[in-house]
Amino acid sequence: MKIADKQFVKFMSRFDNCPFEMELNGEKYEIGYGEPHFSVIFHHMPDIKDMVTSTSIALGEAYMDGELEIKGNLYEALNSFLGQIDKFSTDHKKLKALLFSSRGKKNQRAEVSSHYDIGNDFYSMWLDDSLSYSCGYFESEKDTLHDAQYNKVDRILKKLNLREGMSLCDIGCGWGFLLIQAAKKYKVRGTGITLSEEQKKKFEERIKEEKLEDYVDVMLLDYRDLPDTGLKFDRVVSVGMVEHVGRGNYEEFMGCVKSVINKGGLFLLHYISALKEYPGDAWVKKYIFPGGVIPSLREIMHIAGDMRFYTLDVESLRRHYSRTLLCWNENFQKHKDEVRKMFDERFVRMWEMYLCACAASFRNGVVDVHQILFSSDVNNEVPMNRWY
């Protein structure tokens, strides 16, 4: 066996919690003990130096380029590897520019645009009809993705204890489904802000289709510019947006919410969270969410207390997000040929890896997702039980 092959086999042998077969240069190796659950075939072996610099990028790019093939279920294979993510190597010094990008407005807008502005037609293929791009809520095993997304929004709106005539701001409003539902169900006045021109365009179309011009509007606006608008709201919600803020900007984000919410107002923050403070996965940052950082639950709670945000409710939706992602991947698989024509084969492989890897990450507890309900200062008017 060549020295390079021997080094590579030794490196891969660390992932032995779940048995698998590895094929390299025509030779087969069994990793772990027991019947292999899947096979990993390397048509071209990644450089061991690249594996040490970033295991995530080296294996991710190998899969994207077709140099790595999985025989078996991709999700199951990733579920095995990501369950051992502590065995991955990441050289933070060499990857400093990637892991710790600028938190300035211009750069963050470009980062957000790189993900969300790749085309409404693309997202429409694999999201449900609500165009909700965040964790659904499955009330039963029979629930479809559509059911789960409607459940999720309904759950959020109930937690916000909305009443007719109230004002609601959605920071990172996406394609607008939450605000549309809030206006239709509760007759509240909603304002959405986003950095994505594609999302804003589609949201405006939906407002007209629903004839909600008197109730809902959307602005292309950075959250840091919210205080300058002079607007005040009874309720604020943010779903899946704080992950783009960046470590070091969380205080400013929470401060901006504080500046626009009325005293006693309710703020619901729904976001992907982590047990500890990590800079993020290198492959995800390079190809999927540039600049994305996942806050830990304790980071947010610490800042909230300092700003007199009283915590009313905290709920984990981790397993719901794993199932949501698997639903998205199932839809994506049905449209691979169309996506391939829009982009290319490398993009297709990248996106299916993203969806399956994220599903596995939630399944393994590498990441979580929390819904936190705060009141700005004391609010004694909210019903005392959760299911109001």
Tab-separated table of C-alpha atoms in Angstrom:
chain	number	residue	atom	x	y	z
A	1	MET	CA	0.000	0.000	0.000
A	2	LYS	CA	1.289	3.475	-0.865
A	3	ILE	CA	2.169	5.762	2.033
A	4	ALA	CA	-0.520	8.279	0.989
A	5	ASP	CA	-3.150	5.532	0.861
A	6	LYS	CA	-2.092	4.240	4.268
A	7	GLN	CA	-2.340	7.737	5.785
A	8	PHE	CA	-5.772	8.245	4.274
A	9	VAL	CA	-7.131	4.896	5.469
A	10	LYS	CA	-5.802	5.644	8.953
A	11	PHE	CA	-7.531	9.041	8.935
A	12	MET	CA	-10.857	7.585	7.785
A	13	SER	CA	-10.611	4.759	10.337
A	14	ARG	CA	-11.350	7.260	13.107
A	15	PHE	CA	-15.003	7.271	11.964
A	16	ASP	CA	-15.642	3.772	13.255
A	17	ASN	CA	-18.796	4.191	15.334
A	18	CYS	CA	-20.949	2.907	12.492
A	19	PRO	CA	-19.431	0.200	10.252
A	20	PHE	CA	-18.981	1.023	6.558
A	21	GLU	CA	-16.947	-0.169	3.613
A	22	MET	CA	-14.475	2.128	1.924
A	23	GLU	CA	-13.114	1.577	-1.568
A	24	LEU	CA	-9.879	3.341	-2.481
A	25	ASN	CA	-7.714	2.725	-5.573
A	26	GLY	CA	-9.383	-0.610	-6.197
A	27	GLU	CA	-8.889	-1.860	-2.644
A	28	LYS	CA	-11.709	-2.334	-0.133
A	29	TYR	CA	-11.421	-1.616	3.577
A	30	GLU	CA	-13.933	-2.267	6.327
A	31	ILE	CA	-14.144	0.513	8.903
A	32	GLY	CA	-15.710	-0.276	12.276
A	33	TYR	CA	-17.073	-3.593	13.441
A	34	GLY	CA	-20.053	-5.474	12.060
A	35	GLU	CA	-21.955	-5.550	8.781
A	36	PRO	CA	-21.277	-2.363	6.752
A	37	HIS	CA	-24.289	-0.048	6.607
A	38	PHE	CA	-23.122	1.726	3.441
A	39	SER	CA	-20.123	2.061	1.127
A	40	VAL	CA	-17.912	5.073	0.466
A	41	ILE	CA	-16.141	4.870	-2.898
A	42	PHE	CA	-13.307	7.299	-3.630
A	43	HIS	CA	-12.766	7.639	-7.382
A	44	HIS	CA	-10.092	10.176	-6.499
A	45	MET	CA	-8.536	10.380	-3.058
A	46	PRO	CA	-8.548	13.804	-1.351
A	47	ASP	CA	-5.143	15.082	-0.261
A	48	ILE	CA	-4.505	14.206	3.393
A	49	LYS	CA	-3.368	17.815	3.980
A	50	ASP	CA	-6.776	19.036	2.829
A	51	MET	CA	-8.480	16.525	5.125
A	52	VAL	CA	-6.522	17.897	8.076
A	53	THR	CA	-7.165	21.529	7.135
A	54	SER	CA	-10.910	20.896	6.816
A	55	THR	CA	-12.387	17.421	6.758
A	56	SER	CA	-15.730	18.996	5.979
A	57	ILE	CA	-14.535	20.874	2.882
A	58	ALA	CA	-12.349	18.030	1.588
A	59	LEU	CA	-15.118	15.414	1.753
A	60	GLY	CA	-17.816	17.881	0.709
A	61	GLU	CA	-15.966	18.963	-2.409
A	62	ALA	CA	-15.099	15.368	-3.249
A	63	TYR	CA	-18.808	14.534	-3.212
A	64	MET	CA	-19.739	17.650	-5.206
A	65	ASP	CA	-17.153	16.804	-7.870
A	66	GLY	CA	-18.246	13.181	-8.156
A	67	GLU	CA	-14.914	11.986	-6.787
A	68	LEU	CA	-16.710	10.458	-3.801
A	69	GLU	CA	-19.697	8.177	-4.248
A	70	ILE	CA	-22.037	6.834	-1.580
A	71	LYS	CA	-23.585	3.422	-2.148
A	72	GLY	CA	-26.581	3.353	0.129
A	73	ASN	CA	-28.625	6.166	1.644
A	74	LEU	CA	-26.809	9.522	1.616
A	75	TYR	CA	-28.664	10.742	4.693
A	76	GLU	CA	-27.812	7.591	6.649
A	77	ALA	CA	-24.146	7.902	5.698
A	78	LEU	CA	-24.009	11.554	6.718
A	79	ASN	CA	-25.922	10.733	9.874
A	80	SER	CA	-23.110	8.337	10.767
A	81	PHE	CA	-20.283	10.766	10.018
A	82	LEU	CA	-21.896	13.815	11.624
A	83	GLY	CA	-22.603	11.800	14.729
A	84	GLN	CA	-18.797	11.786	15.064
A	85	ILE	CA	-18.232	15.428	14.133
A	86	ASP	CA	-15.836	15.843	17.048
A	87	LYS	CA	-13.417	13.676	14.999
A	88	PHE	CA	-13.414	16.159	12.070
A	89	SER	CA	-10.335	18.350	11.660
A	90	THR	CA	-10.564	22.121	11.153
A	91	ASP	CA	-7.548	24.428	11.027
A	92	HIS	CA	-9.054	27.702	12.274
A	93	LYS	CA	-5.868	29.642	11.555
A	94	LYS	CA	-5.710	28.639	7.876
A	95	LEU	CA	-9.456	29.116	7.456
A	96	LYS	CA	-9.678	32.395	9.369
A	97	ALA	CA	-10.945	34.463	6.416
A	98	LEU	CA	-13.686	31.908	5.702
A	99	LEU	CA	-14.771	31.247	9.280
A	100	PHE	CA	-14.625	34.852	10.479
A	101	SER	CA	-15.872	37.033	7.619
A	102	SER	CA	-16.752	40.724	7.888
A	103	ARG	CA	-19.901	41.644	9.821
A	104	GLY	CA	-20.248	44.926	7.922
A	105	LYS	CA	-23.565	45.783	6.238
A	106	LYS	CA	-22.252	45.589	2.673
A	107	ASN	CA	-20.658	42.182	3.112
A	108	GLN	CA	-23.572	40.689	5.021
A	109	ARG	CA	-26.021	41.863	2.376
A	110	ALA	CA	-23.880	40.176	-0.304
A	111	GLU	CA	-23.725	36.987	1.774
A	112	VAL	CA	-27.496	36.872	2.247
A	113	SER	CA	-28.067	37.589	-1.435
A	114	SER	CA	-25.722	34.760	-2.475
A	115	HIS	CA	-28.112	32.254	-0.878
A	116	TYR	CA	-31.610	33.722	-1.098
A	117	ASP	CA	-31.401	35.447	-4.470
A	118	ILE	CA	-30.557	32.400	-6.590
A	119	GLY	CA	-34.146	32.325	-7.847
A	120	ASN	CA	-37.697	32.121	-6.547
A	121	ASP	CA	-38.403	29.436	-9.158
A	122	PHE	CA	-35.702	27.268	-7.624
A	123	TYR	CA	-37.041	27.520	-4.076
A	124	SER	CA	-40.598	26.962	-5.277
A	125	MET	CA	-39.588	23.528	-6.576
A	126	TRP	CA	-38.883	21.980	-3.187
A	127	LEU	CA	-40.435	24.186	-0.508
A	128	ASP	CA	-44.153	23.829	0.166
A	129	ASP	CA	-46.731	26.269	-1.222
A	130	SER	CA	-46.252	28.644	1.739
A	131	LEU	CA	-42.599	29.135	0.689
A	132	SER	CA	-41.583	28.694	4.319
A	133	TYR	CA	-37.823	28.166	4.534
A	134	SER	CA	-37.563	27.233	8.204
A	135	CYS	CA	-38.449	24.409	10.561
A	136	GLY	CA	-42.001	23.082	10.342
A	137	TYR	CA	-44.024	21.706	13.266
A	138	PHE	CA	-45.344	18.169	12.884
A	139	GLU	CA	-48.313	17.642	15.175
A	140	SER	CA	-48.731	14.015	14.048
A	141	GLU	CA	-47.000	11.363	11.972
A	142	LYS	CA	-49.558	11.955	9.224
A	143	ASP	CA	-48.688	15.621	8.796
A	144	THR	CA	-47.325	16.655	5.409
A	145	LEU	CA	-44.702	19.365	4.917
A	146	HIS	CA	-47.584	21.717	4.042
A	147	ASP	CA	-49.346	20.855	7.309
A	148	ALA	CA	-46.161	21.319	9.320
A	149	GLN	CA	-45.428	24.780	7.934
A	150	TYR	CA	-48.974	25.985	8.544
A	151	ASN	CA	-48.805	24.479	12.048
A	152	LYS	CA	-45.519	26.280	12.729
A	153	VAL	CA	-46.831	29.694	11.740
A	154	ASP	CA	-50.100	29.163	13.604
A	155	ARG	CA	-48.125	28.182	16.706
A	156	ILE	CA	-45.961	31.314	16.510
A	157	LEU	CA	-48.948	33.623	16.028
A	158	LYS	CA	-50.720	32.078	19.026
A	159	LYS	CA	-47.645	32.541	21.205
A	160	LEU	CA	-47.563	36.201	20.213
A	161	ASN	CA	-51.097	36.611	21.635
A	162	LEU	CA	-52.171	38.823	18.748
A	163	ARG	CA	-55.281	40.985	18.751
A	164	GLU	CA	-56.907	42.995	15.985
A	165	GLY	CA	-55.276	46.342	15.365
A	166	MET	CA	-51.856	45.401	16.722
A	167	SER	CA	-48.648	46.038	14.810
A	168	LEU	CA	-46.191	43.240	14.036
A	169	CYS	CA	-42.670	43.430	12.603
A	170	ASP	CA	-41.053	40.362	11.015
A	171	ILE	CA	-37.258	40.721	10.873
A	172	GLY	CA	-36.043	38.490	8.060
A	173	CYS	CA	-39.536	37.974	6.680
A	174	GLY	CA	-38.592	35.673	3.802
A	175	TRP	CA	-41.368	35.351	1.252
A	176	GLY	CA	-43.916	36.729	3.712
A	177	PHE	CA	-46.167	33.826	4.656
A	178	LEU	CA	-46.159	34.551	8.394
A	179	LEU	CA	-47.233	38.174	8.001
A	180	ILE	CA	-49.885	37.255	5.440
A	181	GLN	CA	-51.374	34.720	7.864
A	182	ALA	CA	-51.205	37.221	10.721
A	183	ALA	CA	-53.084	39.827	8.697
A	184	LYS	CA	-55.734	37.371	7.483
A	185	LYS	CA	-56.345	35.684	10.847
A	186	TYR	CA	-55.880	38.535	13.307
A	187	LYS	CA	-56.191	41.713	11.211
A	188	VAL	CA	-52.885	43.053	12.500
A	189	ARG	CA	-50.738	45.509	10.586
A	190	GLY	CA	-47.523	43.825	9.505
A	191	THR	CA	-44.141	45.125	8.350
A	192	GLY	CA	-41.529	42.767	6.973
A	193	ILE	CA	-37.865	43.510	6.407
A	194	THR	CA	-35.444	41.492	4.275
A	195	LEU	CA	-32.105	41.893	2.506
A	196	SER	CA	-33.193	39.692	-0.406
A	197	GLU	CA	-34.541	41.461	-3.476
A	198	GLU	CA	-36.024	38.206	-4.789
A	199	GLN	CA	-37.917	37.634	-1.548
A	200	LYS	CA	-39.180	41.209	-1.466
A	201	LYS	CA	-40.408	40.944	-5.055
A	202	LYS	CA	-42.320	37.715	-4.389
A	203	PHE	CA	-43.714	39.006	-1.089
A	204	GLU	CA	-45.092	42.111	-2.803
A	205	GLU	CA	-46.777	39.909	-5.402
A	206	ARG	CA	-48.390	37.852	-2.658
A	207	ILE	CA	-49.623	40.956	-0.828
A	208	LYS	CA	-51.431	42.068	-3.997
A	209	GLU	CA	-52.814	38.582	-4.665
A	210	GLU	CA	-54.262	38.446	-1.139
A	211	LYS	CA	-55.481	42.088	-1.349
A	212	LEU	CA	-53.666	42.928	1.854
A	213	GLU	CA	-52.122	46.248	0.802
A	214	ASP	CA	-53.817	48.008	3.745
A	215	TYR	CA	-52.384	45.525	6.228
A	216	VAL	CA	-48.926	44.415	5.108
A	217	ASP	CA	-45.837	46.045	3.637
A	218	VAL	CA	-42.246	44.918	3.092
A	219	MET	CA	-38.972	46.846	3.064
A	220	LEU	CA	-35.485	46.072	1.801
A	221	LEU	CA	-33.772	46.983	5.031
A	222	ASP	CA	-30.906	45.948	7.294
A	223	TYR	CA	-32.061	45.267	10.858
A	224	ARG	CA	-29.490	47.828	12.037
A	225	ASP	CA	-31.455	50.527	10.242
A	226	LEU	CA	-34.766	49.692	11.949
A	227	PRO	CA	-34.316	52.224	14.795
A	228	ASP	CA	-33.874	55.029	12.240
A	229	THR	CA	-37.332	54.366	10.776
A	230	GLY	CA	-39.030	55.692	13.903
A	231	LEU	CA	-41.450	52.766	13.780
A	232	LYS	CA	-42.853	51.112	16.922
A	233	PHE	CA	-44.460	47.694	17.163
A	234	ASP	CA	-46.586	45.758	19.654
A	235	ARG	CA	-45.027	42.513	18.525
A	236	VAL	CA	-41.751	41.491	16.842
A	237	VAL	CA	-40.907	38.105	15.349
A	238	SER	CA	-37.752	36.791	13.729
A	239	VAL	CA	-37.572	33.299	12.239
A	240	GLY	CA	-34.267	31.866	11.012
A	241	MET	CA	-32.569	35.232	10.599
A	242	VAL	CA	-30.281	35.763	13.607
A	243	GLU	CA	-28.003	33.025	12.218
A	244	HIS	CA	-26.894	35.612	9.621
A	245	VAL	CA	-26.110	38.331	12.187
A	246	GLY	CA	-22.712	37.008	13.236
A	247	ARG	CA	-21.104	36.574	16.643
A	248	GLY	CA	-20.316	40.036	17.962
A	249	ASN	CA	-23.508	41.543	16.537
A	250	TYR	CA	-26.038	39.764	18.741
A	251	GLU	CA	-26.179	42.618	21.244
A	252	GLU	CA	-26.826	45.102	18.439
A	253	PHE	CA	-29.547	42.869	16.991
A	254	MET	CA	-31.331	42.549	20.334
A	255	GLY	CA	-30.853	46.272	20.929
A	256	CYS	CA	-32.500	47.105	17.608
A	257	VAL	CA	-35.495	44.935	18.560
A	258	LYS	CA	-35.662	46.674	21.938
A	259	SER	CA	-35.678	50.091	20.284
A	260	VAL	CA	-38.733	49.377	18.117
A	261	ILE	CA	-40.894	47.283	20.456
A	262	ASN	CA	-43.393	48.892	22.795
A	263	LYS	CA	-43.010	48.376	26.532
A	264	GLY	CA	-44.640	45.096	27.460
A	265	GLY	CA	-44.546	43.976	23.833
A	266	LEU	CA	-43.789	40.379	22.901
A	267	PHE	CA	-40.816	39.232	20.857
A	268	LEU	CA	-40.573	35.697	19.468
A	269	LEU	CA	-37.124	34.584	18.317
A	270	HIS	CA	-36.948	31.320	16.355
A	271	TYR	CA	-33.423	30.294	15.374
A	272	ILE	CA	-30.966	27.450	14.894
A	273	SER	CA	-28.963	27.149	18.104
A	274	ALA	CA	-25.920	25.316	19.428
A	275	LEU	CA	-24.836	23.940	22.799
A	276	LYS	CA	-21.606	25.932	22.690
A	277	GLU	CA	-20.092	28.853	20.807
A	278	TYR	CA	-18.586	27.551	17.550
A	279	PRO	CA	-17.479	29.541	14.470
A	280	GLY	CA	-19.460	27.206	12.181
A	281	ASP	CA	-18.820	24.487	9.624
A	282	ALA	CA	-16.264	25.397	6.960
A	283	TRP	CA	-18.022	23.653	4.031
A	284	VAL	CA	-21.394	25.188	4.889
A	285	LYS	CA	-19.795	28.626	5.112
A	286	LYS	CA	-17.960	28.224	1.822
A	287	TYR	CA	-20.850	26.923	-0.252
A	288	ILE	CA	-24.220	27.409	1.467
A	289	PHE	CA	-24.386	30.174	4.078
A	290	PRO	CA	-21.393	32.504	3.802
A	291	GLY	CA	-20.886	34.276	7.111
A	292	GLY	CA	-23.496	32.164	8.897
A	293	VAL	CA	-22.924	31.613	12.621
A	294	ILE	CA	-25.183	29.677	14.978
A	295	PRO	CA	-25.629	31.311	18.391
A	296	SER	CA	-25.712	29.188	21.502
A	297	LEU	CA	-28.853	29.337	23.616
A	298	ARG	CA	-26.909	30.748	26.555
A	299	GLU	CA	-25.508	33.618	24.447
A	300	ILE	CA	-28.979	34.840	23.558
A	301	MET	CA	-30.371	34.356	27.064
A	302	HIS	CA	-27.490	36.305	28.614
A	303	ILE	CA	-27.993	39.270	26.296
A	304	ALA	CA	-31.775	39.171	26.743
A	305	GLY	CA	-31.498	39.485	30.506
A	306	ASP	CA	-29.170	42.470	30.258
A	307	MET	CA	-31.734	44.234	28.050
A	308	ARG	CA	-34.719	43.461	30.289
A	309	PHE	CA	-36.232	40.954	27.907
A	310	TYR	CA	-38.153	38.624	30.204
A	311	THR	CA	-38.165	34.988	29.079
A	312	LEU	CA	-41.713	33.600	28.963
A	313	ASP	CA	-41.231	30.382	27.027
A	314	VAL	CA	-38.452	28.297	25.446
A	315	GLU	CA	-39.208	25.368	23.142
A	316	SER	CA	-36.886	23.048	21.204
A	317	LEU	CA	-37.955	21.960	17.710
A	318	ARG	CA	-34.784	20.022	16.853
A	319	ARG	CA	-36.391	16.797	15.604
A	320	HIS	CA	-39.026	18.764	13.726
A	321	TYR	CA	-36.253	20.406	11.692
A	322	SER	CA	-34.641	17.076	10.860
A	323	ARG	CA	-37.961	15.853	9.463
A	324	THR	CA	-38.536	19.151	7.637
A	325	LEU	CA	-35.187	18.842	5.874
A	326	LEU	CA	-35.892	15.267	4.824
A	327	CYS	CA	-39.189	16.461	3.326
A	328	TRP	CA	-37.346	19.196	1.453
A	329	ASN	CA	-34.826	16.670	0.148
A	330	GLU	CA	-37.612	14.360	-0.985
A	331	ASN	CA	-39.105	17.229	-2.976
A	332	PHE	CA	-35.680	18.235	-4.273
A	333	GLN	CA	-35.013	14.722	-5.581
A	334	LYS	CA	-38.178	14.952	-7.710
A	335	HIS	CA	-36.865	18.093	-9.428
A	336	LYS	CA	-33.180	17.240	-9.860
A	337	ASP	CA	-33.339	17.284	-13.666
A	338	GLU	CA	-34.889	20.760	-13.642
A	339	VAL	CA	-32.320	22.017	-11.122
A	340	ARG	CA	-29.526	20.512	-13.209
A	341	LYS	CA	-30.711	22.546	-16.207
A	342	MET	CA	-30.897	25.718	-14.104
A	343	PHE	CA	-27.413	25.221	-12.624
A	344	ASP	CA	-25.267	22.096	-13.134
A	345	GLU	CA	-24.533	18.651	-11.706
A	346	ARG	CA	-22.119	20.034	-9.121
A	347	PHE	CA	-24.825	22.324	-7.745
A	348	VAL	CA	-27.294	19.420	-7.569
A	349	ARG	CA	-24.854	17.302	-5.566
A	350	MET	CA	-23.985	20.256	-3.352
A	351	TRP	CA	-27.617	20.986	-2.532
A	352	GLU	CA	-28.623	17.406	-1.773
A	353	MET	CA	-25.587	17.127	0.489
A	354	TYR	CA	-26.604	20.342	2.248
A	355	LEU	CA	-30.163	19.131	2.883
A	356	CYS	CA	-29.129	15.646	4.053
A	357	ALA	CA	-26.212	16.900	6.155
A	358	CYS	CA	-28.421	19.426	7.931
A	359	ALA	CA	-31.084	16.774	8.585
A	360	ALA	CA	-28.378	14.557	10.094
A	361	SER	CA	-26.945	17.438	12.142
A	362	PHE	CA	-30.303	18.068	13.803
A	363	ARG	CA	-30.879	14.362	14.286
A	364	ASN	CA	-27.532	14.003	16.080
A	365	GLY	CA	-27.904	17.129	18.185
A	366	VAL	CA	-24.960	18.820	16.483
A	367	VAL	CA	-27.377	21.747	16.240
A	368	ASP	CA	-30.786	22.501	17.730
A	369	VAL	CA	-33.539	24.987	16.976
A	370	HIS	CA	-35.212	27.063	19.668
A	371	GLN	CA	-38.282	29.227	19.838
A	372	ILE	CA	-38.013	31.785	22.621
A	373	LEU	CA	-40.833	34.096	23.657
A	374	PHE	CA	-39.765	37.292	25.435
A	375	SER	CA	-41.623	40.261	26.807
A	376	SER	CA	-39.953	43.647	26.666
A	377	ASP	CA	-39.985	44.516	30.374
A	378	VAL	CA	-42.715	43.011	32.525
A	379	ASN	CA	-46.005	41.961	30.923
A	380	ASN	CA	-48.689	40.697	33.312
A	381	GLU	CA	-51.414	40.637	30.685
A	382	VAL	CA	-50.265	37.534	28.785
A	383	PRO	CA	-52.211	34.412	29.811
A	384	MET	CA	-50.267	32.301	32.304
A	385	ASN	CA	-50.400	28.979	30.419
A	386	ARG	CA	-48.478	28.205	27.252
A	387	TRP	CA	-51.438	27.040	25.185
A	388	TYR	CA	-53.343	30.276	25.178
